[in-house]
Amino acid sequence: MSELVNEVYKFGRAQFVCYNWGSMPELPEVETIRRGLEKCITGKKISGVRVLCDKSFIGPKEVVEGAKVQRLRRFGKALVIDLDNGVSLIIHLRMTGQLIAWGFLSGENPQQKKSKTSVSSGVGADDKPAFAGGHPSENFVAKLPNKQTRVEFDFEGGKLFFNDQRKFGFVKPVPTEEVEQDKFIASLAPEPWDMTGEELWAKLQRHKGAPVKAVILDQKVICGLGNIYADEALYFAKIHPARKAGEVTREEAELLIRGARAVMEKSIESGGSTMATYVKADGTRGDYLELFAEVFRREGKECRRCGAEILKTRVAGRGTHYCLQCQLCRGFSGGDKLQRKELSEALELRGHRNKEGD
DNA sequence: CTAGGATCCTGTCAGC
DNA sequence: TGCTGACAGGATCCTA
């Protein structure tokens, strides 16, 4: 990671001018953050906590002050920081959360000089974070704290910022021994690596009337899939997202599990939405999706598998992307009708575009 | 029990 | 140019 970051930084903040949102943190991003933060804060003492938004910190901040970080764990999309005083911090980034660490690597970081007394009053602009992950945005390279900063942790030798544009995420201290009994964590289903196709199939049967995409987004059914990876896994398994869960075969459920593993492994490998992948070597903003997405936000483009057009629709109240040809509606009731409608809409859309002379 | 809609929140973007 | 409304979405809550 450090090589990429150094490459990035020499271009400076002024380079990041084009605005283009990436997407939300899901399991691979949280795992990437866990690995990155582990290197920064393990063994470090929290000297102070500033809560800038009450909603974002659930509980008394005093219980973590003075404690040292022992280890970082992940449960689905939740990050858990265990401290040495019997307290753990459960952190959920939801859609727009970010964790940005400053300092910590002072030995390797030429920007952290004594003259930079700004550490106590804010950081950014001329410095670079030691690690940044989560919802990709300017905050990865902006001055901090800023108006999206919700919680600020002072560590010996560095700072950790919890930013969250939409305030859906949270930091919550709980006794370490009660982490696994936390209402959210306790309800999580196994991750795709700990589940067989048969088990997933059995769960799909319990929600047989709902669209398969809605069911696999449920963390109590299978843990870790969000909107991006649900679309990608369904594409991998060639399953139409609107198909009724009860009509997915055992074989398809097996493919779906394999697809979920494959797309998330690929994303973890590429670093998820960390600073290194978000900011490209030429200093421009990267859309980290382009590293692995086959359908997500690729509507109107060609399917890399069959050449047909990727479409965008709405399933379970979520923007949903799929290949009309690969993810056929075959074998499910009402499918032909839906397919015809989609085909005609797609053709109509194409007609409009041709008329506009693109 | 399940299915589906509203809710939270801030910021972007298209349309007027 | 500035206003308005639709949209983005993870998890939870509520209703039928």
mmCIF file with all atom_site columns, C-alpha atoms in Angstrom, chain A residues 174-284:
data_model
loop_
_atom_site.group_PDB
_atom_site.id
_atom_site.type_symbol
_atom_site.label_atom_id
_atom_site.label_alt_id
_atom_site.label_comp_id
_atom_site.label_asym_id
_atom_site.label_entity_id
_atom_site.label_seq_id
_atom_site.pdbx_PDB_ins_code
_atom_site.Cartn_x
_atom_site.Cartn_y
_atom_site.Cartn_z
_atom_site.occupancy
_atom_site.B_iso_or_equiv
_atom_site.pdbx_formal_charge
_atom_site.auth_seq_id
_atom_site.auth_comp_id
_atom_site.auth_asym_id
_atom_site.auth_atom_id
_atom_site.pdbx_PDB_model_num
ATOM 1   C CA . VAL A 1 174 ? -19.678 -2.204  24.609  1.00 0.00 ? 174 VAL A CA 1
ATOM 2   C CA . PRO A 1 175 ? -18.031 -4.622  27.057  1.00 0.00 ? 175 PRO A CA 1
ATOM 3   C CA . THR A 1 176 ? -15.720 -6.886  25.025  1.00 0.00 ? 176 THR A CA 1
ATOM 4   C CA . GLU A 1 177 ? -17.353 -10.024 26.364  1.00 0.00 ? 177 GLU A CA 1
ATOM 5   C CA . GLU A 1 178 ? -20.726 -8.819  25.094  1.00 0.00 ? 178 GLU A CA 1
ATOM 6   C CA . VAL A 1 179 ? -19.678 -8.029  21.519  1.00 0.00 ? 179 VAL A CA 1
ATOM 7   C CA . GLU A 1 180 ? -21.036 -11.293 20.186  1.00 0.00 ? 180 GLU A CA 1
ATOM 8   C CA . GLN A 1 181 ? -24.337 -10.747 21.979  1.00 0.00 ? 181 GLN A CA 1
ATOM 9   C CA . ASP A 1 182 ? -24.806 -7.330  20.413  1.00 0.00 ? 182 ASP A CA 1
ATOM 10  C CA . LYS A 1 183 ? -28.178 -7.303  18.714  1.00 0.00 ? 183 LYS A CA 1
ATOM 11  C CA . PHE A 1 184 ? -26.806 -6.616  15.255  1.00 0.00 ? 184 PHE A CA 1
ATOM 12  C CA . ILE A 1 185 ? -23.782 -8.910  15.442  1.00 0.00 ? 185 ILE A CA 1
ATOM 13  C CA . ALA A 1 186 ? -25.734 -11.769 17.002  1.00 0.00 ? 186 ALA A CA 1
ATOM 14  C CA . SER A 1 187 ? -28.246 -11.734 14.164  1.00 0.00 ? 187 SER A CA 1
ATOM 15  C CA . LEU A 1 188 ? -25.675 -12.057 11.384  1.00 0.00 ? 188 LEU A CA 1
ATOM 16  C CA . ALA A 1 189 ? -25.801 -15.131 9.170   1.00 0.00 ? 189 ALA A CA 1
ATOM 17  C CA . PRO A 1 190 ? -22.530 -16.864 8.190   1.00 0.00 ? 190 PRO A CA 1
ATOM 18  C CA . GLU A 1 191 ? -20.383 -15.266 5.498   1.00 0.00 ? 191 GLU A CA 1
ATOM 19  C CA . PRO A 1 192 ? -20.293 -16.905 2.040   1.00 0.00 ? 192 PRO A CA 1
ATOM 20  C CA . TRP A 1 193 ? -17.075 -18.734 2.932   1.00 0.00 ? 193 TRP A CA 1
ATOM 21  C CA . ASP A 1 194 ? -18.809 -20.462 5.833   1.00 0.00 ? 194 ASP A CA 1
ATOM 22  C CA . MET A 1 195 ? -21.965 -21.437 3.998   1.00 0.00 ? 195 MET A CA 1
ATOM 23  C CA . THR A 1 196 ? -22.740 -24.117 1.434   1.00 0.00 ? 196 THR A CA 1
ATOM 24  C CA . GLY A 1 197 ? -24.940 -23.710 -1.610  1.00 0.00 ? 197 GLY A CA 1
ATOM 25  C CA . GLU A 1 198 ? -27.392 -26.131 -0.052  1.00 0.00 ? 198 GLU A CA 1
ATOM 26  C CA . GLU A 1 199 ? -27.673 -23.981 3.080   1.00 0.00 ? 199 GLU A CA 1
ATOM 27  C CA . LEU A 1 200 ? -28.261 -20.872 1.018   1.00 0.00 ? 200 LEU A CA 1
ATOM 28  C CA . TRP A 1 201 ? -30.839 -22.684 -1.086  1.00 0.00 ? 201 TRP A CA 1
ATOM 29  C CA . ALA A 1 202 ? -32.705 -23.757 2.067   1.00 0.00 ? 202 ALA A CA 1
ATOM 30  C CA . LYS A 1 203 ? -32.768 -20.153 3.276   1.00 0.00 ? 203 LYS A CA 1
ATOM 31  C CA . LEU A 1 204 ? -34.004 -18.900 -0.086  1.00 0.00 ? 204 LEU A CA 1
ATOM 32  C CA . GLN A 1 205 ? -36.943 -21.283 0.251   1.00 0.00 ? 205 GLN A CA 1
ATOM 33  C CA . ARG A 1 206 ? -37.952 -19.521 3.456   1.00 0.00 ? 206 ARG A CA 1
ATOM 34  C CA . HIS A 1 207 ? -38.408 -16.290 1.517   1.00 0.00 ? 207 HIS A CA 1
ATOM 35  C CA . LYS A 1 208 ? -39.720 -17.892 -1.612  1.00 0.00 ? 208 LYS A CA 1
ATOM 36  C CA . GLY A 1 209 ? -41.985 -15.040 -2.672  1.00 0.00 ? 209 GLY A CA 1
ATOM 37  C CA . ALA A 1 210 ? -39.423 -12.238 -2.487  1.00 0.00 ? 210 ALA A CA 1
ATOM 38  C CA . PRO A 1 211 ? -37.013 -11.263 -5.276  1.00 0.00 ? 211 PRO A CA 1
ATOM 39  C CA . VAL A 1 212 ? -33.767 -13.177 -4.855  1.00 0.00 ? 212 VAL A CA 1
ATOM 40  C CA . LYS A 1 213 ? -31.786 -9.947  -4.678  1.00 0.00 ? 213 LYS A CA 1
ATOM 41  C CA . ALA A 1 214 ? -33.847 -8.681  -1.738  1.00 0.00 ? 214 ALA A CA 1
ATOM 42  C CA . VAL A 1 215 ? -33.209 -11.940 0.089   1.00 0.00 ? 215 VAL A CA 1
ATOM 43  C CA . ILE A 1 216 ? -29.438 -12.034 -0.370  1.00 0.00 ? 216 ILE A CA 1
ATOM 44  C CA . LEU A 1 217 ? -29.179 -8.430  0.833   1.00 0.00 ? 217 LEU A CA 1
ATOM 45  C CA . ASP A 1 218 ? -30.619 -9.586  4.166   1.00 0.00 ? 218 ASP A CA 1
ATOM 46  C CA . GLN A 1 219 ? -27.665 -10.005 6.537   1.00 0.00 ? 219 GLN A CA 1
ATOM 47  C CA . LYS A 1 220 ? -29.628 -12.624 8.466   1.00 0.00 ? 220 LYS A CA 1
ATOM 48  C CA . VAL A 1 221 ? -29.720 -14.808 5.328   1.00 0.00 ? 221 VAL A CA 1
ATOM 49  C CA . ILE A 1 222 ? -26.152 -14.368 4.140   1.00 0.00 ? 222 ILE A CA 1
ATOM 50  C CA . CYS A 1 223 ? -23.685 -11.968 5.650   1.00 0.00 ? 223 CYS A CA 1
ATOM 51  C CA . GLY A 1 224 ? -21.586 -9.391  3.836   1.00 0.00 ? 224 GLY A CA 1
ATOM 52  C CA . LEU A 1 225 ? -23.372 -8.724  0.561   1.00 0.00 ? 225 LEU A CA 1
ATOM 53  C CA . GLY A 1 226 ? -24.416 -5.155  -0.143  1.00 0.00 ? 226 GLY A CA 1
ATOM 54  C CA . ASN A 1 227 ? -25.904 -3.641  -3.243  1.00 0.00 ? 227 ASN A CA 1
ATOM 55  C CA . ILE A 1 228 ? -22.723 -3.855  -5.326  1.00 0.00 ? 228 ILE A CA 1
ATOM 56  C CA . TYR A 1 229 ? -21.767 -7.436  -4.547  1.00 0.00 ? 229 TYR A CA 1
ATOM 57  C CA . ALA A 1 230 ? -25.350 -8.679  -4.696  1.00 0.00 ? 230 ALA A CA 1
ATOM 58  C CA . ASP A 1 231 ? -25.554 -7.486  -8.309  1.00 0.00 ? 231 ASP A CA 1
ATOM 59  C CA . GLU A 1 232 ? -22.115 -8.881  -9.095  1.00 0.00 ? 232 GLU A CA 1
ATOM 60  C CA . ALA A 1 233 ? -22.803 -12.266 -7.488  1.00 0.00 ? 233 ALA A CA 1
ATOM 61  C CA . LEU A 1 234 ? -26.122 -12.618 -9.324  1.00 0.00 ? 234 LEU A CA 1
ATOM 62  C CA . TYR A 1 235 ? -24.363 -11.787 -12.578 1.00 0.00 ? 235 TYR A CA 1
ATOM 63  C CA . PHE A 1 236 ? -21.720 -14.412 -11.829 1.00 0.00 ? 236 PHE A CA 1
ATOM 64  C CA . ALA A 1 237 ? -24.446 -17.017 -11.223 1.00 0.00 ? 237 ALA A CA 1
ATOM 65  C CA . LYS A 1 238 ? -26.491 -15.810 -14.230 1.00 0.00 ? 238 LYS A CA 1
ATOM 66  C CA . ILE A 1 239 ? -29.574 -15.276 -12.087 1.00 0.00 ? 239 ILE A CA 1
ATOM 67  C CA . HIS A 1 240 ? -32.024 -12.486 -12.808 1.00 0.00 ? 240 HIS A CA 1
ATOM 68  C CA . PRO A 1 241 ? -32.220 -10.278 -9.681  1.00 0.00 ? 241 PRO A CA 1
ATOM 69  C CA . ALA A 1 242 ? -36.030 -10.090 -9.782  1.00 0.00 ? 242 ALA A CA 1
ATOM 70  C CA . ARG A 1 243 ? -36.539 -13.829 -9.828  1.00 0.00 ? 243 ARG A CA 1
ATOM 71  C CA . LYS A 1 244 ? -38.480 -15.220 -6.926  1.00 0.00 ? 244 LYS A CA 1
ATOM 72  C CA . ALA A 1 245 ? -36.080 -16.712 -4.368  1.00 0.00 ? 245 ALA A CA 1
ATOM 73  C CA . GLY A 1 246 ? -38.141 -19.898 -4.221  1.00 0.00 ? 246 GLY A CA 1
ATOM 74  C CA . GLU A 1 247 ? -37.500 -20.528 -7.905  1.00 0.00 ? 247 GLU A CA 1
ATOM 75  C CA . VAL A 1 248 ? -33.708 -20.527 -7.630  1.00 0.00 ? 248 VAL A CA 1
ATOM 76  C CA . THR A 1 249 ? -32.416 -24.069 -8.057  1.00 0.00 ? 249 THR A CA 1
ATOM 77  C CA . ARG A 1 250 ? -29.881 -25.814 -5.831  1.00 0.00 ? 250 ARG A CA 1
ATOM 78  C CA . GLU A 1 251 ? -27.309 -25.579 -8.616  1.00 0.00 ? 251 GLU A CA 1
ATOM 79  C CA . GLU A 1 252 ? -27.895 -21.853 -8.973  1.00 0.00 ? 252 GLU A CA 1
ATOM 80  C CA . ALA A 1 253 ? -27.655 -21.324 -5.219  1.00 0.00 ? 253 ALA A CA 1
ATOM 81  C CA . GLU A 1 254 ? -24.278 -23.061 -5.315  1.00 0.00 ? 254 GLU A CA 1
ATOM 82  C CA . LEU A 1 255 ? -23.154 -20.749 -8.118  1.00 0.00 ? 255 LEU A CA 1
ATOM 83  C CA . LEU A 1 256 ? -24.451 -17.765 -6.162  1.00 0.00 ? 256 LEU A CA 1
ATOM 84  C CA . ILE A 1 257 ? -22.336 -18.686 -3.143  1.00 0.00 ? 257 ILE A CA 1
ATOM 85  C CA . ARG A 1 258 ? -19.291 -19.144 -5.354  1.00 0.00 ? 258 ARG A CA 1
ATOM 86  C CA . GLY A 1 259 ? -20.011 -15.837 -7.050  1.00 0.00 ? 259 GLY A CA 1
ATOM 87  C CA . ALA A 1 260 ? -20.314 -14.019 -3.730  1.00 0.00 ? 260 ALA A CA 1
ATOM 88  C CA . ARG A 1 261 ? -16.963 -15.421 -2.605  1.00 0.00 ? 261 ARG A CA 1
ATOM 89  C CA . ALA A 1 262 ? -15.291 -14.649 -5.922  1.00 0.00 ? 262 ALA A CA 1
ATOM 90  C CA . VAL A 1 263 ? -16.406 -11.023 -6.250  1.00 0.00 ? 263 VAL A CA 1
ATOM 91  C CA . MET A 1 264 ? -15.575 -10.187 -2.652  1.00 0.00 ? 264 MET A CA 1
ATOM 92  C CA . GLU A 1 265 ? -12.206 -11.912 -2.765  1.00 0.00 ? 265 GLU A CA 1
ATOM 93  C CA . LYS A 1 266 ? -11.361 -9.978  -5.886  1.00 0.00 ? 266 LYS A CA 1
ATOM 94  C CA . SER A 1 267 ? -12.327 -6.743  -4.206  1.00 0.00 ? 267 SER A CA 1
ATOM 95  C CA . ILE A 1 268 ? -10.333 -7.460  -1.043  1.00 0.00 ? 268 ILE A CA 1
ATOM 96  C CA . GLU A 1 269 ? -7.391  -8.281  -3.268  1.00 0.00 ? 269 GLU A CA 1
ATOM 97  C CA . SER A 1 270 ? -7.672  -4.922  -4.991  1.00 0.00 ? 270 SER A CA 1
ATOM 98  C CA . GLY A 1 271 ? -8.016  -3.103  -1.702  1.00 0.00 ? 271 GLY A CA 1
ATOM 99  C CA . GLY A 1 272 ? -11.663 -2.097  -1.764  1.00 0.00 ? 272 GLY A CA 1
ATOM 100 C CA . SER A 1 273 ? -12.322 1.611   -1.528  1.00 0.00 ? 273 SER A CA 1
ATOM 101 C CA . THR A 1 274 ? -9.135  2.576   0.223   1.00 0.00 ? 274 THR A CA 1
ATOM 102 C CA . MET A 1 275 ? -7.183  5.673   -0.520  1.00 0.00 ? 275 MET A CA 1
ATOM 103 C CA . ALA A 1 276 ? -4.667  3.715   -2.574  1.00 0.00 ? 276 ALA A CA 1
ATOM 104 C CA . THR A 1 277 ? -7.243  2.427   -5.019  1.00 0.00 ? 277 THR A CA 1
ATOM 105 C CA . TYR A 1 278 ? -9.373  5.511   -4.980  1.00 0.00 ? 278 TYR A CA 1
ATOM 106 C CA . VAL A 1 279 ? -6.623  7.909   -5.947  1.00 0.00 ? 279 VAL A CA 1
ATOM 107 C CA . LYS A 1 280 ? -4.878  6.795   -9.093  1.00 0.00 ? 280 LYS A CA 1
ATOM 108 C CA . ALA A 1 281 ? -1.189  7.167   -9.821  1.00 0.00 ? 281 ALA A CA 1
ATOM 109 C CA . ASP A 1 282 ? -1.716  10.156  -12.086 1.00 0.00 ? 282 ASP A CA 1
ATOM 110 C CA . GLY A 1 283 ? -3.357  12.002  -9.228  1.00 0.00 ? 283 GLY A CA 1
ATOM 111 C CA . THR A 1 284 ? -6.894  11.806  -10.566 1.00 0.00 ? 284 THR A CA 1
#
